CSV table of C-alpha atoms in Angstrom, one decimal:
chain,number,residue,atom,x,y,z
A,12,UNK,CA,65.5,109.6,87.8
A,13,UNK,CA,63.5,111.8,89.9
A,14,UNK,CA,64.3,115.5,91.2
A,15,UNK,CA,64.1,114.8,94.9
A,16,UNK,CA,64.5,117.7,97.1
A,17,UNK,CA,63.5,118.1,101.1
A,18,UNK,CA,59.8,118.3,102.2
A,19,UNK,CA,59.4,122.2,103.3
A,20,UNK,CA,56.7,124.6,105.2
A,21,UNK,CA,59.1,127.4,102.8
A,22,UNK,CA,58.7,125.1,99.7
A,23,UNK,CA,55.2,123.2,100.4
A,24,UNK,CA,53.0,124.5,102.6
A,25,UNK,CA,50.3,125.5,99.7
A,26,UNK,CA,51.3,122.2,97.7
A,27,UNK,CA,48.7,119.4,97.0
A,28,UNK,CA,50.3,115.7,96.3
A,29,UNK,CA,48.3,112.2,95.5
A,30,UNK,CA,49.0,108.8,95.6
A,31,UNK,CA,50.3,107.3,92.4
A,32,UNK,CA,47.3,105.5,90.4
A,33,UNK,CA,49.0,105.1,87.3
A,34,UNK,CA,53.5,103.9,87.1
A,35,UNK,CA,55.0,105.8,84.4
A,36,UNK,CA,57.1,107.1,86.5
A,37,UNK,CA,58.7,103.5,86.8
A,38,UNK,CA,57.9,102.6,83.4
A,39,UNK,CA,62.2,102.5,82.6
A,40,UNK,CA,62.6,100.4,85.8
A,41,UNK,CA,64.2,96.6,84.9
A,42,UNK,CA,65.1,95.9,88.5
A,43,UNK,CA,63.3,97.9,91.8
A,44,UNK,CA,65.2,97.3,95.5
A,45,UNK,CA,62.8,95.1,98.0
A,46,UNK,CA,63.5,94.5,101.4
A,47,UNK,CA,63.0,91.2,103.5
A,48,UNK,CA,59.2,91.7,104.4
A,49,UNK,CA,57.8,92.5,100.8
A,50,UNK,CA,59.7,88.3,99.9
A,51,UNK,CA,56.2,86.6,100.8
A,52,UNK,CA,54.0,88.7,98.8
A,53,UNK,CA,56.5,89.5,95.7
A,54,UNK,CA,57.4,85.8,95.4
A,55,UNK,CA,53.8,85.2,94.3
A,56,UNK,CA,53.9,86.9,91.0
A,57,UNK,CA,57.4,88.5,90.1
A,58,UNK,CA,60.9,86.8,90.3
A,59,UNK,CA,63.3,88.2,93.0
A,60,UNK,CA,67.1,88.4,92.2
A,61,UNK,CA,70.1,89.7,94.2
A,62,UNK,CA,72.8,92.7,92.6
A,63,UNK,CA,76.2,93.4,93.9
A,64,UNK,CA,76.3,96.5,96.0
A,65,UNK,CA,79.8,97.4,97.1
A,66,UNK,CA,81.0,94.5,99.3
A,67,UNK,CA,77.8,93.1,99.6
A,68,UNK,CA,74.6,92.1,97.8
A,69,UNK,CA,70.8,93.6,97.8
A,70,UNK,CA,67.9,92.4,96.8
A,71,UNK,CA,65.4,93.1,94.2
A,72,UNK,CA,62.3,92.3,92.3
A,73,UNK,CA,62.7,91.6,88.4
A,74,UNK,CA,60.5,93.8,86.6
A,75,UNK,CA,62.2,93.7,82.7
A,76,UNK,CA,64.3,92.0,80.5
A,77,UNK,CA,66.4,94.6,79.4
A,78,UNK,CA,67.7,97.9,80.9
A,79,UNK,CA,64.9,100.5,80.8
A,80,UNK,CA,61.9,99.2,80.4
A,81,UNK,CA,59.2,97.4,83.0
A,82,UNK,CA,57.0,94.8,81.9
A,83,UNK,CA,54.8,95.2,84.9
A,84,UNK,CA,53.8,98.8,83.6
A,85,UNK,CA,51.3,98.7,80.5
A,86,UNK,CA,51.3,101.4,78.0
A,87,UNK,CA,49.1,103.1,79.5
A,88,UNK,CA,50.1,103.4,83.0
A,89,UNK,CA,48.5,100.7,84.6
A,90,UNK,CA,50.3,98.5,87.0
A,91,UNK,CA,49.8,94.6,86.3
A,92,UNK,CA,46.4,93.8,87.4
A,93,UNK,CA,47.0,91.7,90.9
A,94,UNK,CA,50.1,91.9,91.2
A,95,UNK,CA,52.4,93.1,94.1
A,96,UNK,CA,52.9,96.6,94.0
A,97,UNK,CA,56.7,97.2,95.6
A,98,UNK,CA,57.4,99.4,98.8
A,99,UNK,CA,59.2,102.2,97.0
A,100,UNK,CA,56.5,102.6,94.4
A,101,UNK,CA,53.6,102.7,97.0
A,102,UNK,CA,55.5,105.4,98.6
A,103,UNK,CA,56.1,107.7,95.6
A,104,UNK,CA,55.9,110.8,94.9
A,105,UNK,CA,57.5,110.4,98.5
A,106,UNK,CA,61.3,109.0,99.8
A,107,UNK,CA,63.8,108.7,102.6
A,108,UNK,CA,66.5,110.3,101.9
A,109,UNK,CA,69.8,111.1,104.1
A,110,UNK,CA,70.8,114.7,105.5
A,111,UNK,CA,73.6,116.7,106.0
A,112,UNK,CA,73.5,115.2,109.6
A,113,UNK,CA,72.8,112.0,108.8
A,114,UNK,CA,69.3,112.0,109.8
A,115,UNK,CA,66.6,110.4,107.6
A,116,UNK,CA,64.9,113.5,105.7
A,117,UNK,CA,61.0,113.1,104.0
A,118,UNK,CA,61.8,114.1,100.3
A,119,UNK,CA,59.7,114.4,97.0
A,120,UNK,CA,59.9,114.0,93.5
A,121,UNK,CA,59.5,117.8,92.5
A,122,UNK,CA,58.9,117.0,88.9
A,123,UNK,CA,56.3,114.7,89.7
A,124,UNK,CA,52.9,114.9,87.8
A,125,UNK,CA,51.5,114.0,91.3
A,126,UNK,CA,51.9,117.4,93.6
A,127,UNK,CA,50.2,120.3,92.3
A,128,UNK,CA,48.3,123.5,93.5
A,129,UNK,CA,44.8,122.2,93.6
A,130,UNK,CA,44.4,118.4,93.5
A,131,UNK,CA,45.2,115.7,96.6
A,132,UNK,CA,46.0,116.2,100.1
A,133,UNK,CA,48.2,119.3,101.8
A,134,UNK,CA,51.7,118.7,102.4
A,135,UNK,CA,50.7,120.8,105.9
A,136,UNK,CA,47.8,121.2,108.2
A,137,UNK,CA,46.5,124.9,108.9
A,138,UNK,CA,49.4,125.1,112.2
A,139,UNK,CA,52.0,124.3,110.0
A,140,UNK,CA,52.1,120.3,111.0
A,141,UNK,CA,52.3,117.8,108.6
A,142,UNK,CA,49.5,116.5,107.4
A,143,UNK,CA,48.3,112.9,108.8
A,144,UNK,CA,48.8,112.0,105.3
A,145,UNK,CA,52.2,113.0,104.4
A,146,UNK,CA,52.7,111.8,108.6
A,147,UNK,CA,51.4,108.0,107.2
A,148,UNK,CA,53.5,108.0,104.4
A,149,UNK,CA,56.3,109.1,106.4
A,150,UNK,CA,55.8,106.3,109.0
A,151,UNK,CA,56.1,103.9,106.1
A,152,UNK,CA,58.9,104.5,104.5
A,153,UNK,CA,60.5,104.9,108.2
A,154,UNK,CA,59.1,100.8,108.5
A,155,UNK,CA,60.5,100.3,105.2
A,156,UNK,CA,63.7,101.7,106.0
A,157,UNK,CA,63.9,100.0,109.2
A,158,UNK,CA,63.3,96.4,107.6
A,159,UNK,CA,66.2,97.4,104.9
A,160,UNK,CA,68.8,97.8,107.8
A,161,UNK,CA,67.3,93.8,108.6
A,162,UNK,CA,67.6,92.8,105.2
A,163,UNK,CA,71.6,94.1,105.0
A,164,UNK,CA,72.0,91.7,107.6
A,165,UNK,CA,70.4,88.9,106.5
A,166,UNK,CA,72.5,89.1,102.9
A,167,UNK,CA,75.5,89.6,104.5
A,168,UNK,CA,74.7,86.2,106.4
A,169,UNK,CA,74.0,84.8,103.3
A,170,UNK,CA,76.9,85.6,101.6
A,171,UNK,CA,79.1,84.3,104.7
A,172,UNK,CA,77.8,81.1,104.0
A,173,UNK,CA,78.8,81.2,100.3
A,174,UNK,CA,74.9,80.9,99.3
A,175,UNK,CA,74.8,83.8,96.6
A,176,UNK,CA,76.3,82.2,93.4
A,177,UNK,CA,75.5,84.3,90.2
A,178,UNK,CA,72.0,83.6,88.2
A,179,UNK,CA,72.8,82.8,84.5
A,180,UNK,CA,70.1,83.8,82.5
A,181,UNK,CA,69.8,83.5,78.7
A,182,UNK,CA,67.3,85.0,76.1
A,183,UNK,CA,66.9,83.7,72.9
A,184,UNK,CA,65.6,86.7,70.9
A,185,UNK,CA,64.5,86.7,67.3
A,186,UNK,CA,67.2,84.0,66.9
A,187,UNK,CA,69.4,86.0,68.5
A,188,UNK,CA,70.8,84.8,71.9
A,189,UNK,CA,71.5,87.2,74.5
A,190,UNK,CA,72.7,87.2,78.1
A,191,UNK,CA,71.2,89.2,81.3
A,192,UNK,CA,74.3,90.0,83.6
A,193,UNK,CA,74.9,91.1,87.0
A,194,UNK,CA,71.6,88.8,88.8
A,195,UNK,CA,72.6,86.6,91.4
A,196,UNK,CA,69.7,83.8,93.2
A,197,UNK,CA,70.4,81.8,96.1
A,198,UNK,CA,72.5,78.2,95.6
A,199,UNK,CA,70.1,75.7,96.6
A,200,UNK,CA,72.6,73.1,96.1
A,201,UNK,CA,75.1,74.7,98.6
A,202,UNK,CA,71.8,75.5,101.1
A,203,UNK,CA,70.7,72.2,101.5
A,204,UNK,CA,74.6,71.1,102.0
A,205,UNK,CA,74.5,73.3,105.1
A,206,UNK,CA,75.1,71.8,108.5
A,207,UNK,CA,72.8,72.1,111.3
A,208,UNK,CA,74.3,74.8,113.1
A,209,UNK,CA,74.7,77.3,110.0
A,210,UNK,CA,71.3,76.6,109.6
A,211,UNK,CA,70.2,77.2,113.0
A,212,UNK,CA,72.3,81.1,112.4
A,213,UNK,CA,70.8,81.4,109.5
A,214,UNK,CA,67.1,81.2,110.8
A,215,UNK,CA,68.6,83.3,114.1
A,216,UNK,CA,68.5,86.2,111.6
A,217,UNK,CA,65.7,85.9,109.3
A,218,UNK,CA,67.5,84.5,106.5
A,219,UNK,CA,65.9,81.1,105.7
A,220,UNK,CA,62.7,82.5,104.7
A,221,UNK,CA,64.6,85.2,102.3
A,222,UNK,CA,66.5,82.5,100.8
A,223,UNK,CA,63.6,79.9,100.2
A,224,UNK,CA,61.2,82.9,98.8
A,225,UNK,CA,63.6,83.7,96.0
A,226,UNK,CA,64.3,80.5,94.9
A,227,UNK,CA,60.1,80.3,95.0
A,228,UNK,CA,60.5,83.1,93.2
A,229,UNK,CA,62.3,81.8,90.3
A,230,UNK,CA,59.5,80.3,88.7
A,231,UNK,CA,58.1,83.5,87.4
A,232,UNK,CA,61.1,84.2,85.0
A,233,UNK,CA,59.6,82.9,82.1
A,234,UNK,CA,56.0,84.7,82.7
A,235,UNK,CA,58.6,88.1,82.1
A,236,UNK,CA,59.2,86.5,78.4
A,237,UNK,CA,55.0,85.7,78.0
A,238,UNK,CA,54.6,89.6,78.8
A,239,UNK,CA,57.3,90.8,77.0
A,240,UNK,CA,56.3,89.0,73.9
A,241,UNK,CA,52.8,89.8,74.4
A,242,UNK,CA,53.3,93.9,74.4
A,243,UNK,CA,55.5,93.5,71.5
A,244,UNK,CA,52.7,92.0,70.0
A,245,UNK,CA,50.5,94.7,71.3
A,246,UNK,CA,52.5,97.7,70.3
A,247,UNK,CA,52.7,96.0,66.4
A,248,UNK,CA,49.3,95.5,66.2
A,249,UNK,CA,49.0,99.4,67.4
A,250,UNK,CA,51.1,99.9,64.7
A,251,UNK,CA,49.6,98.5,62.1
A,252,UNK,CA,46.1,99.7,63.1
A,253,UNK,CA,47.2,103.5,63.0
A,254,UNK,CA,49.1,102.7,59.5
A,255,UNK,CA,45.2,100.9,58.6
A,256,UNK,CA,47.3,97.2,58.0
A,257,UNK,CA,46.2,94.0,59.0
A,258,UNK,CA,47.5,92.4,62.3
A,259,UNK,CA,47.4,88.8,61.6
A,260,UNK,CA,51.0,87.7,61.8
A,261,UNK,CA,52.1,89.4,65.0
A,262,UNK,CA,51.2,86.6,67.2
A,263,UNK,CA,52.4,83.8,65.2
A,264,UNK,CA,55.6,83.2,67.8
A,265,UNK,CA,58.4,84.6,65.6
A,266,UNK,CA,59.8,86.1,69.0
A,267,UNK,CA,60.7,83.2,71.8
A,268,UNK,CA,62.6,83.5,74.8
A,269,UNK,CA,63.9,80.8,76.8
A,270,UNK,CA,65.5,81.0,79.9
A,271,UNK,CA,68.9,79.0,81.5
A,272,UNK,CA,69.3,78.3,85.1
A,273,UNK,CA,66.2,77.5,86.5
C-alpha cells in the first residue's frame, strides 16, 4: 500500500514526479475500484465484478485470481499490451484523498520510484503554482471522483432492485478445486424479469448501461485462467533456464482452470 501524504510547496516545491510507464506498483493488486464511465472500455478486455462495501456494493475490474497478485502486470512491469489501463492507475503516483475538513486534498505516493530530484515535471511553477501538470492530473482525478459519487448511486439502485446476486466462481487448480469469494455480477435472470417502470428508473440513473457492461464483461474470466497458466509457464521455464534444464514439459496443460457461473 502506498505512503500517501498531502501535495506541499514546504514538502515539494524542488520535487520532480513522472507518469507511471511500468505497474509494479499494482503488481499485488487482484481487484482495482472502477467507476461507471471506465464500464465501456474495461468491458472489452477485463471482467468487472462488484464487492460489498459497508451497506452497499462497488464496483471493480478483476485483475487476478488470487489475493496479491495481477495478471495484467508482466514480470517485468509492463502493463498488458492493449488493454484498458484503469483510472486510479493512470493517475498514480497521484490520489484524492479526504482532509481534516473534508475537502478533497491532491496526495502522493511518497515512496514512489516516480518523484525524484531530477527526472519528470515540477510539482510547482517558478510563483509557487502548481504546475499545469500536476493541475491536469488534478482535474482528473476530480472527474474521476465526481463520476464515483454517480456510480454510488447507480449500485445503490441496483441493489434496490435485488439485481446484485453473488458470482460463484470456481478454479480447478492442479486437481485441486478452489473457490474465489466475495465477487458479486449482475442477475440477468432477475434484470430481464423487471417491469417497465423499474426499468425506465433504472435507465433515469445510468444504471442499465453498468448492468449490461458487466455482464458483457463476464466473458473474459476465463482469458484470467489463459494468463495465469501462461506466466506460470513462463516463470518455470525462467526457472529452468537459470538452473541450465530443459523446458519441455511446462506447457503440457498439467495446470487447468475452469470457471462456474458464467
Amino acid at each position: 500500500m502506498p505512503n500517501y501524504i498531502a501535495v506541499s510547496r514546504a514538502k515539494h516545491a524542488n520535487l520532480r514526479w513522472s507518469g507511471p510507464a511500468r505497474f509494479d506498483f499494482a503488481a499485488r493488486d487482484a481487484i482495482v475500484p472502477l467507476v461507471a464511465q471506465e464500464f465501456p472500455r474495461a468491458q472489452l478486455c477485463m471482467p468487472i465484478a462488484f464487492v460489498a462495501q459497508g451497506d452497499g456494493f462497488s464496483p471493480v475490474a478483476v485483475l487476478g485470481l488470487q489475493a496479491g497478485r495481477n495478471l495484467f502486470v508482466a514480470a517485468d512491469g509492463r502493463w498488458l499490451d492493449g488493454c484498458y489501463i484503469p483510472a486510479m492507475y493512470r493517475g498514480y503516483p497521484f490520489a484524492l484523498a479526504a482532509g481534516a475538513d473534508g475537502q478533497q486534498v491532491l496526495v502522493c505516493a511518497e515512496d514512489s520510484a516516480l518523484i525524484s530530484e531530477t527526472a519528470g515535471a515540477a510539482f510547482f511553477d517558478a510563483q509557487g503554482n502548481p504546475d499545469p501538470a500536476v493541475q491536469a492530473v488534478l482535474d482528473f482525478l476530480a472527474q474521476v471522483q465526481q463520476n464515483r459519487a454517480v456510480t454510488e448511486r447507480i449500485c445503490s439502485a441496483l441493489a434496490q432492485y435485488g439485481l446484485i446476486q453473488p458470482w460463484p466462481i470456481s478454479l480447478q487448480m492442479e486437481g485441486d478445486a478452489r473457490r474465489v469469494e466475495g465477487l458479486f455480477r449482475i442477475d440477468e435472470t432477475a434484470l430481464n424479469a423487471l417491469p417497465a417502470e423499474s426499468l425506465a428508473a433504472l435507465q433515469q440513473v445510468g444504471a442499465l448501461p453498468v448492468a449490461y457492461c458487466q455482464l458483457l464483461s463476464m466473458q473474459h474470466l476465463p482469458q484470467l485462467g489463459k494468463l495465469n497458466a501462461a506466466q506460470q509457464a513462463s516463470a518455470r521455464l525462467q526457472s529452468a533456464a537459470a538452473a541450465g534444464e530443459s523446458g519441455q514439459g511446462f506447457l503440457d496443460g498439467s495446470d487447468t482452470i475452469s470457471f462456474g457461473g458464467l
